[in-house]
Coordinates of C-alpha atoms in Angstrom, one line a residue:
M1 CA 32.1 14.4 -13.3
L2 CA 30.1 15.3 -10.2
T3 CA 32.0 14.2 -7.0
I4 CA 29.9 14.0 -3.8
D5 CA 29.6 12.1 -0.6
V6 CA 26.2 10.5 -1.1
A7 CA 24.2 9.8 -4.2
I8 CA 20.5 9.0 -3.8
L9 CA 18.9 7.2 -6.7
G10 CA 15.2 8.2 -6.8
G11 CA 13.6 11.4 -5.7
G12 CA 10.4 9.9 -4.3
A13 CA 9.2 9.8 -0.7
S14 CA 12.0 7.8 0.9
G15 CA 14.8 9.3 -1.2
L16 CA 13.8 12.9 -0.2
A17 CA 13.4 11.9 3.4
A18 CA 16.9 10.4 3.4
A19 CA 18.3 13.6 1.7
V20 CA 16.7 15.9 4.3
A21 CA 17.7 13.7 7.2
L22 CA 21.3 13.4 6.0
K23 CA 21.8 17.1 5.9
Q24 CA 20.2 17.5 9.2
Q25 CA 22.6 14.9 10.6
N26 CA 25.7 16.6 9.1
S27 CA 25.4 19.7 7.0
S28 CA 28.9 19.2 5.6
I29 CA 28.0 16.0 3.8
S30 CA 27.4 16.6 0.1
V31 CA 24.2 15.0 -1.1
C32 CA 22.7 14.6 -4.6
V33 CA 19.3 13.2 -5.5
L34 CA 19.3 11.6 -8.9
E35 CA 15.8 11.5 -10.3
K36 CA 14.8 10.2 -13.8
N37 CA 11.6 12.3 -14.0
P38 CA 11.7 16.0 -14.9
R39 CA 10.9 16.7 -11.3
V40 CA 11.0 14.9 -7.9
G41 CA 8.0 13.4 -6.1
K42 CA 5.7 12.6 -8.9
K43 CA 4.2 9.5 -7.2
L44 CA 3.9 11.4 -3.9
L45 CA 1.5 13.9 -5.6
I46 CA -1.1 11.3 -6.3
T47 CA -1.2 9.5 -2.9
G48 CA -4.4 9.7 -0.9
N49 CA -6.2 10.9 -4.1
G50 CA -4.2 14.0 -3.9
R51 CA -4.7 14.6 -0.2
C52 CA -1.6 12.5 0.9
N53 CA -2.3 10.1 3.7
I54 CA 1.1 11.0 5.1
G55 CA 1.2 8.5 7.9
N56 CA -0.6 6.8 10.7
L57 CA -0.5 7.2 14.5
H58 CA -0.4 3.4 14.8
F59 CA 2.5 2.9 12.5
E60 CA 4.4 0.6 14.9
E61 CA 1.7 -2.1 14.8
K62 CA 3.6 -4.8 13.0
E63 CA 0.4 -6.6 11.8
N64 CA 0.0 -3.8 9.3
Y65 CA 3.2 -4.8 7.4
Y66 CA 4.3 -7.8 5.3
G67 CA 7.5 -9.1 3.8
S68 CA 10.8 -10.5 5.0
C69 CA 12.2 -7.1 5.9
T70 CA 9.6 -6.7 8.6
Q71 CA 12.2 -8.1 10.9
F72 CA 13.9 -4.7 10.8
L73 CA 10.8 -2.6 11.7
S74 CA 11.6 -2.3 15.4
D75 CA 15.2 -1.1 14.8
V76 CA 14.1 1.3 12.2
F77 CA 11.1 2.8 14.0
S78 CA 12.7 3.0 17.4
H79 CA 15.7 5.0 16.2
T80 CA 14.0 7.6 14.0
K81 CA 11.6 10.5 14.5
D82 CA 7.9 9.9 14.2
T83 CA 6.2 11.4 11.1
V84 CA 4.5 14.3 13.0
S85 CA 7.8 15.5 14.4
F86 CA 9.8 14.9 11.3
F87 CA 7.5 17.1 9.2
Q88 CA 6.8 19.6 11.9
E89 CA 10.6 20.5 11.9
M90 CA 10.0 21.4 8.2
G91 CA 7.0 23.6 9.1
L92 CA 4.4 21.1 7.9
H93 CA 1.7 20.3 10.4
C94 CA -0.6 17.2 10.4
R95 CA -3.9 16.2 11.7
A96 CA -5.2 12.7 12.4
D97 CA -8.6 11.3 11.6
A98 CA -10.6 8.9 13.9
A99 CA -8.7 5.9 12.5
G100 CA -5.3 7.5 13.2
R101 CA -4.6 8.4 9.5
L102 CA -2.4 11.5 9.2
Y103 CA -3.0 14.2 6.6
P104 CA -1.4 17.6 6.1
Y105 CA -3.6 20.5 7.3
S106 CA -3.9 21.7 3.8
N107 CA -5.2 18.3 2.6
Q108 CA -2.9 18.6 -0.4
A109 CA -0.2 16.2 -1.4
S110 CA 1.7 19.1 -3.0
S111 CA 2.2 20.6 0.5
V112 CA 4.1 17.5 1.6
L113 CA 6.3 17.5 -1.6
D114 CA 6.9 21.2 -1.2
A115 CA 8.0 20.8 2.4
L116 CA 10.5 18.0 1.4
R117 CA 11.8 19.6 -1.8
L118 CA 12.2 23.2 -0.5
T119 CA 13.8 22.0 2.8
A120 CA 16.2 19.8 0.8
E121 CA 17.1 22.8 -1.3
Q122 CA 17.5 25.0 1.7
L123 CA 19.9 22.5 3.3
G124 CA 22.0 22.4 0.1
V125 CA 20.9 19.1 -1.4
I126 CA 21.5 18.9 -5.1
L127 CA 18.3 17.8 -7.0
H128 CA 19.4 16.5 -10.4
C129 CA 16.4 15.5 -12.6
D130 CA 16.2 13.7 -15.9
F131 CA 19.0 11.3 -14.8
H132 CA 18.6 8.1 -16.6
I133 CA 21.1 5.7 -15.2
E134 CA 23.1 3.6 -17.7
S135 CA 25.5 1.9 -15.3
I136 CA 26.5 1.7 -11.6
Q137 CA 29.9 0.3 -10.7
R138 CA 32.2 0.1 -7.7
N139 CA 35.6 1.7 -8.3
G140 CA 37.8 1.1 -5.3
S141 CA 36.1 2.9 -2.4
R142 CA 33.8 4.9 -4.6
F143 CA 30.7 4.3 -6.7
I144 CA 30.5 5.6 -10.3
L145 CA 27.0 6.3 -11.6
Q146 CA 26.8 7.0 -15.3
S147 CA 23.9 8.5 -17.3
E148 CA 23.9 9.8 -20.8
N149 CA 24.9 13.3 -19.8
I150 CA 26.7 13.1 -16.5
Q151 CA 28.9 10.9 -14.4
V152 CA 28.6 10.9 -10.6
S153 CA 31.2 9.7 -8.1
S154 CA 30.1 9.1 -4.6
S155 CA 31.3 7.4 -1.4
A156 CA 27.9 5.9 -0.7
V157 CA 24.7 5.2 -2.7
I158 CA 21.2 5.0 -1.4
I159 CA 18.8 3.1 -3.6
S160 CA 15.4 4.7 -3.3
C161 CA 14.0 4.0 -6.7
G162 CA 10.8 2.1 -5.6
G163 CA 9.3 -1.0 -7.2
K164 CA 6.9 -1.4 -10.1
A165 CA 3.6 0.0 -8.7
C166 CA 2.1 2.9 -10.7
P167 CA 4.6 2.9 -13.6
K168 CA 3.1 6.1 -15.0
T169 CA 4.9 8.0 -12.3
G170 CA 8.3 6.5 -13.2
S171 CA 8.1 3.6 -10.7
D172 CA 8.4 0.9 -13.3
G173 CA 11.2 -1.3 -11.9
D174 CA 13.7 -0.3 -14.6
F175 CA 16.5 -0.1 -12.0
L176 CA 16.2 -3.7 -10.9
P177 CA 18.6 -5.2 -13.5
F178 CA 21.3 -2.9 -12.1
L179 CA 20.7 -4.3 -8.6
M180 CA 21.3 -7.7 -10.0
Q181 CA 24.5 -6.6 -11.6
L182 CA 25.7 -5.6 -8.1
G183 CA 25.0 -9.1 -6.9
H184 CA 21.6 -8.6 -5.3
T185 CA 18.4 -10.5 -5.9
V186 CA 14.8 -9.5 -5.9
T187 CA 11.9 -11.6 -4.8
T188 CA 8.9 -12.2 -7.1
L189 CA 7.1 -8.9 -7.5
T190 CA 3.3 -8.6 -7.6
P191 CA 1.0 -5.6 -7.5
G192 CA -0.2 -4.8 -4.0
L193 CA -3.2 -2.8 -2.6
V194 CA -5.3 -3.4 -5.7
P195 CA -8.9 -4.5 -6.5
L196 CA -9.5 -8.3 -6.5
Y197 CA -11.3 -9.7 -9.6
T198 CA -13.9 -12.4 -9.6
E199 CA -16.3 -13.9 -12.1
S200 CA -17.9 -11.0 -13.9
S201 CA -21.3 -12.7 -13.9
Q202 CA -21.4 -12.3 -10.1
V203 CA -20.7 -8.5 -10.0
K204 CA -21.5 -7.0 -13.3
S205 CA -25.0 -5.8 -12.1
L206 CA -23.4 -4.4 -8.9
K207 CA -21.1 -1.8 -10.6
G208 CA -21.0 1.3 -8.5
V209 CA -22.6 -0.2 -5.4
R210 CA -20.9 0.6 -2.1
V211 CA -21.7 -1.1 1.1
H212 CA -20.2 -1.5 4.6
A213 CA -19.1 -5.1 5.2
A214 CA -16.6 -7.3 6.9
V215 CA -14.4 -9.1 4.3
S216 CA -12.2 -12.1 4.7
A217 CA -9.8 -14.0 2.4
W218 CA -9.9 -17.8 2.5
G219 CA -7.2 -20.1 1.1
K220 CA -7.5 -23.3 -0.9
N221 CA -6.9 -25.3 2.3
G222 CA -10.1 -23.9 3.8
K223 CA -8.3 -21.7 6.3
R224 CA -8.9 -18.0 6.8
I225 CA -5.9 -15.9 5.7
A226 CA -6.9 -12.4 6.6
G227 CA -9.8 -10.1 7.3
D228 CA -10.9 -6.4 7.5
K229 CA -13.9 -4.2 7.8
G230 CA -14.9 -1.1 5.7
E231 CA -16.6 0.0 2.6
V232 CA -16.7 -2.5 -0.2
Q233 CA -16.9 -1.0 -3.7
F234 CA -18.2 -3.2 -6.5
T235 CA -17.0 -2.8 -10.1
D236 CA -18.0 -4.7 -13.2
R237 CA -15.0 -7.0 -12.6
G238 CA -14.7 -7.5 -8.9
L239 CA -14.3 -5.9 -5.5
S240 CA -12.4 -2.8 -4.4
G241 CA -12.3 -0.4 -1.4
I242 CA -9.7 -0.1 1.3
C243 CA -10.7 -3.3 3.2
V244 CA -10.5 -5.3 0.0
M245 CA -7.2 -3.8 -1.0
N246 CA -5.8 -4.7 2.3
L247 CA -6.6 -8.4 1.5
S248 CA -4.6 -8.0 -1.7
A249 CA -1.5 -7.5 0.4
W250 CA -1.4 -11.3 0.4
N251 CA -0.3 -13.5 -2.5
I252 CA -3.3 -13.9 -4.8
A253 CA -2.2 -17.5 -5.4
K254 CA -3.1 -18.3 -1.8
I255 CA -6.6 -16.8 -1.9
Q256 CA -9.4 -19.0 -3.2
Y257 CA -12.3 -16.7 -2.4
V258 CA -13.3 -13.5 -0.5
S259 CA -16.3 -13.7 1.9
C260 CA -18.4 -10.7 2.5
N261 CA -20.5 -10.3 5.6
L262 CA -23.0 -7.6 4.8
L263 CA -24.2 -7.2 8.4
P264 CA -21.1 -7.8 10.5
E265 CA -22.5 -6.2 13.6
K266 CA -25.2 -8.8 13.9
T267 CA -25.0 -12.5 15.0
N268 CA -26.4 -15.3 12.9
E269 CA -29.5 -15.5 15.0
Q270 CA -30.1 -11.8 14.8
V271 CA -29.8 -11.7 11.0
A272 CA -32.3 -14.6 10.8
A273 CA -34.7 -12.9 13.2
L274 CA -34.5 -9.7 11.2
L275 CA -35.3 -11.4 7.9
W276 CA -38.4 -13.1 9.5
E277 CA -39.5 -9.8 10.9
L278 CA -39.3 -8.2 7.5
Y279 CA -41.1 -11.2 6.1
A280 CA -44.0 -10.7 8.5
L281 CA -44.1 -6.9 8.1
R282 CA -43.9 -7.0 4.3
A283 CA -45.7 -10.2 3.4
T284 CA -47.7 -8.6 0.6
W285 CA -44.9 -6.5 -0.8
R286 CA -43.2 -7.4 -4.0
L287 CA -40.1 -9.5 -3.5
E288 CA -37.9 -6.9 -5.1
D289 CA -38.8 -4.5 -2.2
W290 CA -38.4 -7.1 0.7
L291 CA -34.9 -5.9 1.8
T292 CA -35.5 -2.2 1.2
G293 CA -33.7 -0.1 3.8
L294 CA -31.5 -3.0 4.8
L295 CA -29.4 -3.2 1.7
P296 CA -29.0 -1.2 -1.5
K297 CA -31.7 -2.4 -4.0
K298 CA -29.2 -3.6 -6.7
L299 CA -27.3 -5.5 -4.0
S300 CA -30.4 -7.1 -2.6
H301 CA -31.5 -8.3 -6.0
A302 CA -28.1 -9.8 -6.7
L303 CA -28.1 -11.4 -3.2
L304 CA -31.5 -13.1 -3.9
H305 CA -30.2 -14.6 -7.1
A306 CA -26.9 -15.7 -5.4
S307 CA -29.1 -17.4 -2.7
G308 CA -30.9 -19.5 -5.2
V309 CA -34.2 -17.6 -5.0
E310 CA -35.7 -18.1 -8.5
K311 CA -39.0 -16.5 -8.0
S312 CA -40.0 -13.4 -9.9
F313 CA -39.3 -10.1 -8.2
E314 CA -43.0 -9.3 -8.8
A315 CA -44.0 -12.2 -6.6
P316 CA -45.2 -11.4 -3.0
V317 CA -42.8 -11.8 -0.1
Y318 CA -45.1 -14.4 1.5
Q319 CA -44.3 -16.9 -1.2
L320 CA -40.7 -17.3 0.1
T321 CA -40.1 -20.7 1.7
T322 CA -38.4 -21.3 5.0
P323 CA -35.3 -22.9 3.2
E324 CA -35.1 -19.8 0.9
I325 CA -35.1 -17.4 3.9
E326 CA -32.5 -19.4 5.7
Q327 CA -30.3 -19.4 2.6
V328 CA -30.6 -15.6 2.2
S329 CA -29.6 -15.3 5.9
K330 CA -26.5 -17.4 5.3
Q331 CA -25.7 -15.5 2.1
I332 CA -25.9 -12.1 3.9
Q333 CA -23.2 -13.3 6.3
D334 CA -21.0 -15.3 4.0
W335 CA -21.3 -14.2 0.4
R336 CA -18.4 -15.8 -1.4
F337 CA -16.7 -14.4 -4.5
P338 CA -14.0 -16.7 -6.1
I339 CA -10.9 -14.7 -6.8
V340 CA -9.5 -15.2 -10.3
S341 CA -6.9 -12.4 -10.5
R342 CA -5.8 -9.1 -8.9
G343 CA -5.4 -5.6 -10.2
T344 CA -2.6 -4.5 -12.5
W345 CA 0.6 -2.6 -11.9
Q346 CA -1.2 0.5 -13.2
E347 CA -3.8 0.1 -10.4
A348 CA -1.3 -0.9 -7.7
Q349 CA -0.5 1.4 -4.7
V350 CA 2.6 -0.6 -3.6
T351 CA 4.9 -3.4 -4.7
I352 CA 4.8 -6.7 -3.0
G353 CA 8.4 -8.1 -2.8
G354 CA 11.8 -6.6 -3.3
V355 CA 15.3 -6.9 -2.0
P356 CA 15.1 -9.7 0.7
S357 CA 16.1 -9.3 4.3
H358 CA 19.1 -11.7 4.2
E359 CA 20.9 -9.4 1.8
I360 CA 20.8 -6.4 4.1
D361 CA 21.6 -5.6 7.8
N362 CA 19.6 -3.7 10.4
T363 CA 21.0 -0.4 9.2
L364 CA 19.5 -1.2 5.7
M365 CA 23.0 -1.4 4.2
S366 CA 23.8 -4.2 1.8
R367 CA 25.6 -7.2 3.1
L368 CA 27.1 -7.7 -0.3
V369 CA 28.3 -4.2 -1.3
K370 CA 29.8 -1.9 1.3
G371 CA 28.3 1.6 1.2
L372 CA 25.2 0.6 -0.7
Y373 CA 21.9 1.3 1.2
F374 CA 18.2 0.8 0.5
T375 CA 15.0 2.7 1.5
G376 CA 11.3 2.4 0.9
E377 CA 9.5 0.2 -1.6
V378 CA 12.6 -1.3 -3.2
L379 CA 12.9 -3.5 -0.1
D380 CA 10.8 -6.6 0.6
V381 CA 8.4 -4.9 2.9
H382 CA 5.0 -3.3 2.3
G383 CA 2.1 -2.0 4.5
G384 CA -1.6 -2.0 4.3
C385 CA -3.7 1.0 3.4
G386 CA -3.8 3.9 5.8
G387 CA -0.4 5.6 5.5
Y388 CA 1.7 2.7 6.5
N389 CA 3.8 2.6 3.3
L390 CA 4.6 6.3 3.6
E391 CA 5.5 5.7 7.3
W392 CA 8.1 3.1 6.0
A393 CA 9.4 5.6 3.5
W394 CA 10.0 8.4 6.0
H395 CA 11.5 6.0 8.7
S396 CA 13.7 4.0 6.4
G397 CA 15.0 7.2 4.8
Q398 CA 15.8 8.6 8.3
C399 CA 17.4 5.3 9.4
V400 CA 19.7 5.1 6.4
A401 CA 20.6 8.8 6.8
K402 CA 21.6 8.2 10.5
H403 CA 23.9 5.3 9.7
I404 CA 25.3 6.6 6.4
A405 CA 26.4 9.8 8.0
A406 CA 28.6 7.8 10.3
Y407 CA 29.8 5.6 7.4
V408 CA 30.8 8.6 5.2
K409 CA 32.6 10.2 8.1
K410 CA 34.5 6.9 8.8
E411 CA 35.4 6.4 5.2
A412 CA 36.7 10.0 4.9
C413 CA 38.9 9.4 7.9
Y414 CA 40.1 6.1 6.5
N415 CA 41.0 7.6 3.1
D416 CA 42.8 10.6 4.7

């Protein structure tokens, strides 16, 4: 049996952050990270397409987070180090882009993992991989965690095992039944930060097209749910890109359609005037070339079809009618795509849902099981694209470390 002070289930971003912060708080506390993969940080290595969008300078903006546990954001953020400082103390330096997104200077996710892993080892954290948990029980004042090969006894446990997003990295939700055995519940889980799928007939011809647009999600009640701007990427099944994935942070059941404004910097009147200008300048051109330079050709062709223009693309532009031009103008600013489903867990960057706020306190400790703490994605909180989810990982790990160090010290004094 391995007897330690703190066992951390999960060697991902928040688990490693908690381990490092714990040893920084009190070097005498014994800490063991229990990871089911052959090595820690597998999911971290693929973040940001391998570059690792490590955080965001605007991480405290609450509108970038969703879920019941957002009520704890202020407490967690205000009592922990910012990401730049946290990693700088490990020798890892970051740079920010124009949008405030943070990246390591190396632009390599492996640098972030190495900083965490090597610092943890330097501080004396035990990294125990290939740990496939079979049971977790409370035995008096201690927890007993059992795997096939080893039994671990600890004063406190941190659950940092993530949700169900990107299961190929080991984040497949297999620990959730154990949470329920401990008396906890988990809200309905859905894939987050994924593409949104529409009727294939609307987008099949647009596969591979990228365009800057303003996108907005609209509910069945006719009300706007959310909006964002950025590059929209069309696939043969739907819409993707950061701005679209941010819309997917909302429950798909609430979204009836996504509206794309292809010229968001222009007013209705300006778009109409621009189309009439092109009509006059290109009156004898073929219809298929009418919007050349304004929109990608494949997109302009699909737009004309969606606007109800049934003329041949070989027809001259001057054959367009006033109602047709007016409809094209409206379509440019409000091209609607009905949403029929969202991307899968394999495509998801984050899990929507988790342990609800009423089951934990503002230290992220369980209200049901003393000495049981939670970090990261296992909680009912998730952020939009741009480093916000890793911000939550680093800060929630530090927060738990701060409070658990005091808890372990108190328990040791009590048991003595």
